[in-house]
Amino acid sequence: MTSTPRLLAAVTLVLATTLYGTTSAHAEDDPNDPPGTEPSASAPVEVDPNDPDLKLPDGATLAQAKVLDIKSVVEEQSGDERREDTNTSVTLALQAEVLFGKDSAKLGAEAKSRIRGIADEIRTQNATRVRVFGFTDDLGSSAHGDVLSKRRANAVHDVLSQSLNDAGITYEVRGYGEQYPIADNATEAGRKKNRRVEVSFPRTEP
């Protein structure tokens, strides 16, 4: 089995409420917008329900039109890094163990290098809105997970903003604790995936 390409992984980035260079954006105490729930910017294609080429059975009607994003997910064989691409955005996710020590929000030199790689991708996409989200597993108290995920999101944001050094980029930085798991918390393998920081930003329009 061939190894999947190494990913730039990261934290989901949210629309920032403050500009870098003015007041530094840090994780909010009351996050209430779940990640990845933004409506698509593209309108559904209009379809004429009376078009004879549709050949609908007698009495049948068309369901309400929806826009479905095409999502591509690439994950390192180790599971340490994951990249999700949709029609409109890029999300880079790094497991917490790749960035931090146990129960820590301090970044080492290698972790900072990985985050600077994400900054390069943001620069390449000419993104002006970045979201950074921190997540934990469900071990320990929910309150502790909320605080730790905020601290880790703030740490990643600080390196990103310093690397990009662009007052035109806005950041939204949040800690979601054990909310929004991407794997089963019943196993250590699942919990490891849930302990992560995600960075997301819009794709460059063609």
PDB file of C-alpha atoms in Angstrom:
ATOM      1  CA  MET A   1       0.000   0.000   0.000  1.00  0.00           C
ATOM      2  CA  THR A   2       1.519   3.298  -1.024  1.00  0.00           C
ATOM      3  CA  SER A   3       1.812   6.024   1.543  1.00  0.00           C
ATOM      4  CA  THR A   4      -0.472   9.001   1.050  1.00  0.00           C
ATOM      5  CA  PRO A   5       1.239  12.365   0.445  1.00  0.00           C
ATOM      6  CA  ARG A   6       2.286  14.180   3.500  1.00  0.00           C
ATOM      7  CA  LEU A   7      -0.218  16.842   4.312  1.00  0.00           C
ATOM      8  CA  LEU A   8       0.031  20.286   5.663  1.00  0.00           C
ATOM      9  CA  ALA A   9      -2.352  19.771   8.529  1.00  0.00           C
ATOM     10  CA  ALA A  10      -4.033  22.130  10.775  1.00  0.00           C
ATOM     11  CA  VAL A  11      -6.727  23.819  12.585  1.00  0.00           C
ATOM     12  CA  THR A  12      -9.937  25.071  11.285  1.00  0.00           C
ATOM     13  CA  LEU A  13      -9.883  28.785  10.839  1.00  0.00           C
ATOM     14  CA  VAL A  14     -12.938  30.933  11.463  1.00  0.00           C
ATOM     15  CA  LEU A  15     -13.846  34.374  10.143  1.00  0.00           C
ATOM     16  CA  ALA A  16     -12.078  36.724  12.495  1.00  0.00           C
ATOM     17  CA  THR A  17     -13.711  39.490  14.341  1.00  0.00           C
ATOM     18  CA  THR A  18     -10.452  41.416  14.643  1.00  0.00           C
ATOM     19  CA  LEU A  19      -7.696  42.324  12.214  1.00  0.00           C
ATOM     20  CA  TYR A  20      -4.163  41.197  12.866  1.00  0.00           C
ATOM     21  CA  GLY A  21      -2.183  44.270  13.629  1.00  0.00           C
ATOM     22  CA  THR A  22      -4.967  45.775  15.722  1.00  0.00           C
ATOM     23  CA  THR A  23      -6.253  43.556  18.533  1.00  0.00           C
ATOM     24  CA  SER A  24      -5.053  39.949  18.455  1.00  0.00           C
ATOM     25  CA  ALA A  25      -7.896  37.460  17.932  1.00  0.00           C
ATOM     26  CA  HIS A  26      -8.121  34.800  20.606  1.00  0.00           C
ATOM     27  CA  ALA A  27     -10.574  32.047  21.411  1.00  0.00           C
ATOM     28  CA  GLU A  28     -13.990  33.244  22.495  1.00  0.00           C
ATOM     29  CA  ASP A  29     -15.551  32.179  25.778  1.00  0.00           C
ATOM     30  CA  ASP A  30     -18.930  31.380  24.223  1.00  0.00           C
ATOM     31  CA  PRO A  31     -18.491  29.700  20.818  1.00  0.00           C
ATOM     32  CA  ASN A  32     -21.879  28.960  19.304  1.00  0.00           C
ATOM     33  CA  ASP A  33     -21.285  28.463  15.586  1.00  0.00           C
ATOM     34  CA  PRO A  34     -20.460  24.837  14.829  1.00  0.00           C
ATOM     35  CA  PRO A  35     -17.658  24.389  12.297  1.00  0.00           C
ATOM     36  CA  GLY A  36     -18.395  23.430   8.724  1.00  0.00           C
ATOM     37  CA  THR A  37     -22.054  24.491   8.727  1.00  0.00           C
ATOM     38  CA  GLU A  38     -21.818  27.549   6.526  1.00  0.00           C
ATOM     39  CA  PRO A  39     -24.288  27.624   3.618  1.00  0.00           C
ATOM     40  CA  SER A  40     -22.873  27.264   0.138  1.00  0.00           C
ATOM     41  CA  ALA A  41     -22.322  30.537  -1.688  1.00  0.00           C
ATOM     42  CA  SER A  42     -23.603  29.062  -4.954  1.00  0.00           C
ATOM     43  CA  ALA A  43     -27.293  28.952  -5.797  1.00  0.00           C
ATOM     44  CA  PRO A  44     -28.870  25.681  -6.983  1.00  0.00           C
ATOM     45  CA  VAL A  45     -29.353  25.253 -10.711  1.00  0.00           C
ATOM     46  CA  GLU A  46     -32.926  26.054 -11.666  1.00  0.00           C
ATOM     47  CA  VAL A  47     -34.844  23.145 -13.228  1.00  0.00           C
ATOM     48  CA  ASP A  48     -38.153  23.495 -15.048  1.00  0.00           C
ATOM     49  CA  PRO A  49     -40.480  20.874 -13.498  1.00  0.00           C
ATOM     50  CA  ASN A  50     -42.647  21.001 -16.635  1.00  0.00           C
ATOM     51  CA  ASP A  51     -39.817  20.131 -19.009  1.00  0.00           C
ATOM     52  CA  PRO A  52     -40.965  16.997 -20.905  1.00  0.00           C
ATOM     53  CA  ASP A  53     -37.400  15.678 -21.048  1.00  0.00           C
ATOM     54  CA  LEU A  54     -37.536  15.050 -17.292  1.00  0.00           C
ATOM     55  CA  LYS A  55     -40.028  12.223 -17.928  1.00  0.00           C
ATOM     56  CA  LEU A  56     -41.409  12.290 -14.403  1.00  0.00           C
ATOM     57  CA  PRO A  57     -43.955   9.586 -13.532  1.00  0.00           C
ATOM     58  CA  ASP A  58     -47.550  10.737 -13.259  1.00  0.00           C
ATOM     59  CA  GLY A  59     -48.075  12.606 -10.032  1.00  0.00           C
ATOM     60  CA  ALA A  60     -44.347  12.867  -9.228  1.00  0.00           C
ATOM     61  CA  THR A  61     -42.793  16.193  -8.264  1.00  0.00           C
ATOM     62  CA  LEU A  62     -39.237  17.459  -7.966  1.00  0.00           C
ATOM     63  CA  ALA A  63     -37.630  17.707  -4.553  1.00  0.00           C
ATOM     64  CA  GLN A  64     -36.282  21.068  -3.446  1.00  0.00           C
ATOM     65  CA  ALA A  65     -32.974  21.824  -5.139  1.00  0.00           C
ATOM     66  CA  LYS A  66     -29.809  21.631  -3.030  1.00  0.00           C
ATOM     67  CA  VAL A  67     -26.167  22.479  -3.593  1.00  0.00           C
ATOM     68  CA  LEU A  68     -23.890  19.638  -2.506  1.00  0.00           C
ATOM     69  CA  ASP A  69     -20.204  20.321  -1.974  1.00  0.00           C
ATOM     70  CA  ILE A  70     -17.787  17.789  -3.421  1.00  0.00           C
ATOM     71  CA  LYS A  71     -15.384  16.900  -0.616  1.00  0.00           C
ATOM     72  CA  SER A  72     -11.967  15.323  -1.031  1.00  0.00           C
ATOM     73  CA  VAL A  73     -10.296  13.975   2.120  1.00  0.00           C
ATOM     74  CA  VAL A  74      -6.655  12.892   2.236  1.00  0.00           C
ATOM     75  CA  GLU A  75      -5.181  11.523   5.454  1.00  0.00           C
ATOM     76  CA  GLU A  76      -1.639  10.447   6.257  1.00  0.00           C
ATOM     77  CA  GLN A  77      -1.291   6.719   6.847  1.00  0.00           C
ATOM     78  CA  SER A  78      -0.355   7.513  10.452  1.00  0.00           C
ATOM     79  CA  GLY A  79      -3.511   9.609  10.829  1.00  0.00           C
ATOM     80  CA  ASP A  80      -1.482  12.523  12.197  1.00  0.00           C
ATOM     81  CA  GLU A  81      -2.529  14.917   9.458  1.00  0.00           C
ATOM     82  CA  ARG A  82      -5.654  15.325   7.367  1.00  0.00           C
ATOM     83  CA  ARG A  83      -6.651  17.625   4.512  1.00  0.00           C
ATOM     84  CA  GLU A  84     -10.206  18.272   3.342  1.00  0.00           C
ATOM     85  CA  ASP A  85     -10.910  20.143   0.099  1.00  0.00           C
ATOM     86  CA  THR A  86     -14.382  21.220  -0.996  1.00  0.00           C
ATOM     87  CA  ASN A  87     -15.580  23.446  -3.821  1.00  0.00           C
ATOM     88  CA  THR A  88     -15.245  26.464  -1.562  1.00  0.00           C
ATOM     89  CA  SER A  89     -12.754  25.790   1.239  1.00  0.00           C
ATOM     90  CA  VAL A  90      -9.626  24.028   2.502  1.00  0.00           C
ATOM     91  CA  THR A  91      -9.376  22.510   5.987  1.00  0.00           C
ATOM     92  CA  LEU A  92      -6.054  21.326   7.373  1.00  0.00           C
ATOM     93  CA  ALA A  93      -6.114  19.304  10.594  1.00  0.00           C
ATOM     94  CA  LEU A  94      -3.255  18.232  12.861  1.00  0.00           C
ATOM     95  CA  GLN A  95      -3.615  15.844  15.758  1.00  0.00           C
ATOM     96  CA  ALA A  96      -2.765  17.483  19.065  1.00  0.00           C
ATOM     97  CA  GLU A  97       0.118  15.046  19.693  1.00  0.00           C
ATOM     98  CA  VAL A  98       1.836  16.383  16.579  1.00  0.00           C
ATOM     99  CA  LEU A  99       1.741  19.919  17.980  1.00  0.00           C
ATOM    100  CA  PHE A 100       1.709  19.711  21.768  1.00  0.00           C
ATOM    101  CA  GLY A 101       2.841  17.690  24.737  1.00  0.00           C
ATOM    102  CA  LYS A 102       0.283  15.956  26.942  1.00  0.00           C
ATOM    103  CA  ASP A 103      -2.164  18.447  28.465  1.00  0.00           C
ATOM    104  CA  SER A 104      -0.036  21.305  27.095  1.00  0.00           C
ATOM    105  CA  ALA A 105      -0.571  24.257  24.750  1.00  0.00           C
ATOM    106  CA  LYS A 106       3.128  24.945  24.193  1.00  0.00           C
ATOM    107  CA  LEU A 107       4.401  24.554  20.627  1.00  0.00           C
ATOM    108  CA  GLY A 108       7.839  23.152  19.878  1.00  0.00           C
ATOM    109  CA  ALA A 109      10.092  24.039  16.942  1.00  0.00           C
ATOM    110  CA  GLU A 110       8.830  21.215  14.698  1.00  0.00           C
ATOM    111  CA  ALA A 111       5.204  22.105  15.406  1.00  0.00           C
ATOM    112  CA  LYS A 112       5.849  25.747  14.536  1.00  0.00           C
ATOM    113  CA  SER A 113       7.460  24.649  11.282  1.00  0.00           C
ATOM    114  CA  ARG A 114       4.333  22.663  10.352  1.00  0.00           C
ATOM    115  CA  ILE A 115       2.135  25.669  11.113  1.00  0.00           C
ATOM    116  CA  ARG A 116       4.338  27.916   8.980  1.00  0.00           C
ATOM    117  CA  GLY A 117       3.737  25.427   6.154  1.00  0.00           C
ATOM    118  CA  ILE A 118       0.001  26.045   6.590  1.00  0.00           C
ATOM    119  CA  ALA A 119       0.669  29.784   6.472  1.00  0.00           C
ATOM    120  CA  ASP A 120       2.359  29.248   3.090  1.00  0.00           C
ATOM    121  CA  GLU A 121      -0.790  27.529   1.811  1.00  0.00           C
ATOM    122  CA  ILE A 122      -2.996  30.357   3.077  1.00  0.00           C
ATOM    123  CA  ARG A 123      -0.736  32.817   1.281  1.00  0.00           C
ATOM    124  CA  THR A 124      -0.878  30.738  -1.918  1.00  0.00           C
ATOM    125  CA  GLN A 125      -4.695  30.739  -1.803  1.00  0.00           C
ATOM    126  CA  ASN A 126      -4.725  34.502  -1.158  1.00  0.00           C
ATOM    127  CA  ALA A 127      -7.151  33.817   1.686  1.00  0.00           C
ATOM    128  CA  THR A 128      -8.275  36.813   3.728  1.00  0.00           C
ATOM    129  CA  ARG A 129     -10.445  34.891   6.227  1.00  0.00           C
ATOM    130  CA  VAL A 130      -8.960  32.193   8.433  1.00  0.00           C
ATOM    131  CA  ARG A 131     -10.592  30.047  11.101  1.00  0.00           C
ATOM    132  CA  VAL A 132      -8.653  28.196  13.797  1.00  0.00           C
ATOM    133  CA  PHE A 133     -10.575  25.659  15.913  1.00  0.00           C
ATOM    134  CA  GLY A 134      -9.294  23.509  18.745  1.00  0.00           C
ATOM    135  CA  PHE A 135     -10.883  20.204  19.842  1.00  0.00           C
ATOM    136  CA  THR A 136     -10.273  17.567  22.525  1.00  0.00           C
ATOM    137  CA  ASP A 137     -11.510  14.059  23.302  1.00  0.00           C
ATOM    138  CA  ASP A 138     -14.124  13.385  25.994  1.00  0.00           C
ATOM    139  CA  LEU A 139     -11.709  12.278  28.735  1.00  0.00           C
ATOM    140  CA  GLY A 140     -11.582  14.489  31.796  1.00  0.00           C
ATOM    141  CA  SER A 141     -14.049  17.248  32.532  1.00  0.00           C
ATOM    142  CA  SER A 142     -15.800  19.150  29.770  1.00  0.00           C
ATOM    143  CA  ALA A 143     -14.677  22.447  31.309  1.00  0.00           C
ATOM    144  CA  HIS A 144     -11.011  21.398  31.201  1.00  0.00           C
ATOM    145  CA  GLY A 145     -11.359  20.343  27.554  1.00  0.00           C
ATOM    146  CA  ASP A 146     -12.925  23.702  26.670  1.00  0.00           C
ATOM    147  CA  VAL A 147     -10.049  25.628  28.250  1.00  0.00           C
ATOM    148  CA  LEU A 148      -7.318  23.413  26.758  1.00  0.00           C
ATOM    149  CA  SER A 149      -8.793  23.545  23.243  1.00  0.00           C
ATOM    150  CA  LYS A 150      -8.963  27.365  23.422  1.00  0.00           C
ATOM    151  CA  ARG A 151      -5.365  27.636  24.558  1.00  0.00           C
ATOM    152  CA  ARG A 152      -4.199  25.356  21.746  1.00  0.00           C
ATOM    153  CA  ALA A 153      -6.200  27.247  19.113  1.00  0.00           C
ATOM    154  CA  ASN A 154      -4.726  30.520  20.380  1.00  0.00           C
ATOM    155  CA  ALA A 155      -1.187  29.096  20.180  1.00  0.00           C
ATOM    156  CA  VAL A 156      -1.657  28.029  16.550  1.00  0.00           C
ATOM    157  CA  HIS A 157      -3.266  31.365  15.659  1.00  0.00           C
ATOM    158  CA  ASP A 158      -0.320  33.273  17.131  1.00  0.00           C
ATOM    159  CA  VAL A 159       2.197  31.433  14.927  1.00  0.00           C
ATOM    160  CA  LEU A 160      -0.009  31.794  11.833  1.00  0.00           C
ATOM    161  CA  SER A 161      -0.557  35.519  12.301  1.00  0.00           C
ATOM    162  CA  GLN A 162       3.140  36.149  12.948  1.00  0.00           C
ATOM    163  CA  SER A 163       4.128  34.125   9.873  1.00  0.00           C
ATOM    164  CA  LEU A 164       1.599  35.805   7.574  1.00  0.00           C
ATOM    165  CA  ASN A 165       2.059  39.297   9.054  1.00  0.00           C
ATOM    166  CA  ASP A 166      -0.864  40.578   6.980  1.00  0.00           C
ATOM    167  CA  ALA A 167      -3.314  43.113   8.421  1.00  0.00           C
ATOM    168  CA  GLY A 168      -5.733  42.225   5.621  1.00  0.00           C
ATOM    169  CA  ILE A 169      -6.403  38.760   7.055  1.00  0.00           C
ATOM    170  CA  THR A 170      -9.155  38.333   9.641  1.00  0.00           C
ATOM    171  CA  TYR A 171      -9.167  35.421  12.089  1.00  0.00           C
ATOM    172  CA  GLU A 172     -11.799  33.611  14.090  1.00  0.00           C
ATOM    173  CA  VAL A 173     -10.271  31.470  16.813  1.00  0.00           C
ATOM    174  CA  ARG A 174     -12.313  29.116  18.985  1.00  0.00           C
ATOM    175  CA  GLY A 175     -12.030  26.176  21.320  1.00  0.00           C
ATOM    176  CA  TYR A 176     -14.806  23.597  21.101  1.00  0.00           C
ATOM    177  CA  GLY A 177     -13.530  21.085  23.648  1.00  0.00           C
ATOM    178  CA  GLU A 178     -15.106  17.667  23.154  1.00  0.00           C
ATOM    179  CA  GLN A 179     -17.818  18.936  20.800  1.00  0.00           C
ATOM    180  CA  TYR A 180     -17.851  17.813  17.147  1.00  0.00           C
ATOM    181  CA  PRO A 181     -15.801  14.588  17.340  1.00  0.00           C
ATOM    182  CA  ILE A 182     -14.722  13.093  14.010  1.00  0.00           C
ATOM    183  CA  ALA A 183     -14.133   9.597  15.424  1.00  0.00           C
ATOM    184  CA  ASP A 184     -15.427   7.295  18.177  1.00  0.00           C
ATOM    185  CA  ASN A 185     -14.277   8.366  21.635  1.00  0.00           C
ATOM    186  CA  ALA A 186     -14.727   4.780  22.849  1.00  0.00           C
ATOM    187  CA  THR A 187     -11.259   3.842  21.537  1.00  0.00           C
ATOM    188  CA  GLU A 188      -7.850   5.476  21.970  1.00  0.00           C
ATOM    189  CA  ALA A 189      -7.412   5.577  18.180  1.00  0.00           C
ATOM    190  CA  GLY A 190     -10.649   7.539  17.906  1.00  0.00           C
ATOM    191  CA  ARG A 191      -9.800   9.844  20.789  1.00  0.00           C
ATOM    192  CA  LYS A 192      -6.436  10.581  19.203  1.00  0.00           C
ATOM    193  CA  LYS A 193      -8.169  11.797  16.033  1.00  0.00           C
ATOM    194  CA  ASN A 194     -10.551  13.954  18.046  1.00  0.00           C
ATOM    195  CA  ARG A 195      -7.679  15.723  19.824  1.00  0.00           C
ATOM    196  CA  ARG A 196      -6.860  18.106  17.021  1.00  0.00           C
ATOM    197  CA  VAL A 197      -6.522  21.669  15.771  1.00  0.00           C
ATOM    198  CA  GLU A 198      -8.108  22.607  12.464  1.00  0.00           C
ATOM    199  CA  VAL A 199      -7.298  25.546  10.215  1.00  0.00           C
ATOM    200  CA  SER A 200      -9.717  26.388   7.420  1.00  0.00           C
ATOM    201  CA  PHE A 201      -9.928  29.098   4.790  1.00  0.00           C
ATOM    202  CA  PRO A 202     -11.738  29.784   1.481  1.00  0.00           C
ATOM    203  CA  ARG A 203     -10.318  28.437  -1.747  1.00  0.00           C
ATOM    204  CA  THR A 204      -9.176  30.876  -4.402  1.00  0.00           C
ATOM    205  CA  GLU A 205     -11.984  31.329  -6.920  1.00  0.00           C
ATOM    206  CA  PRO A 206     -10.949  30.294 -10.422  1.00  0.00           C
TER     207      PRO A 206
END
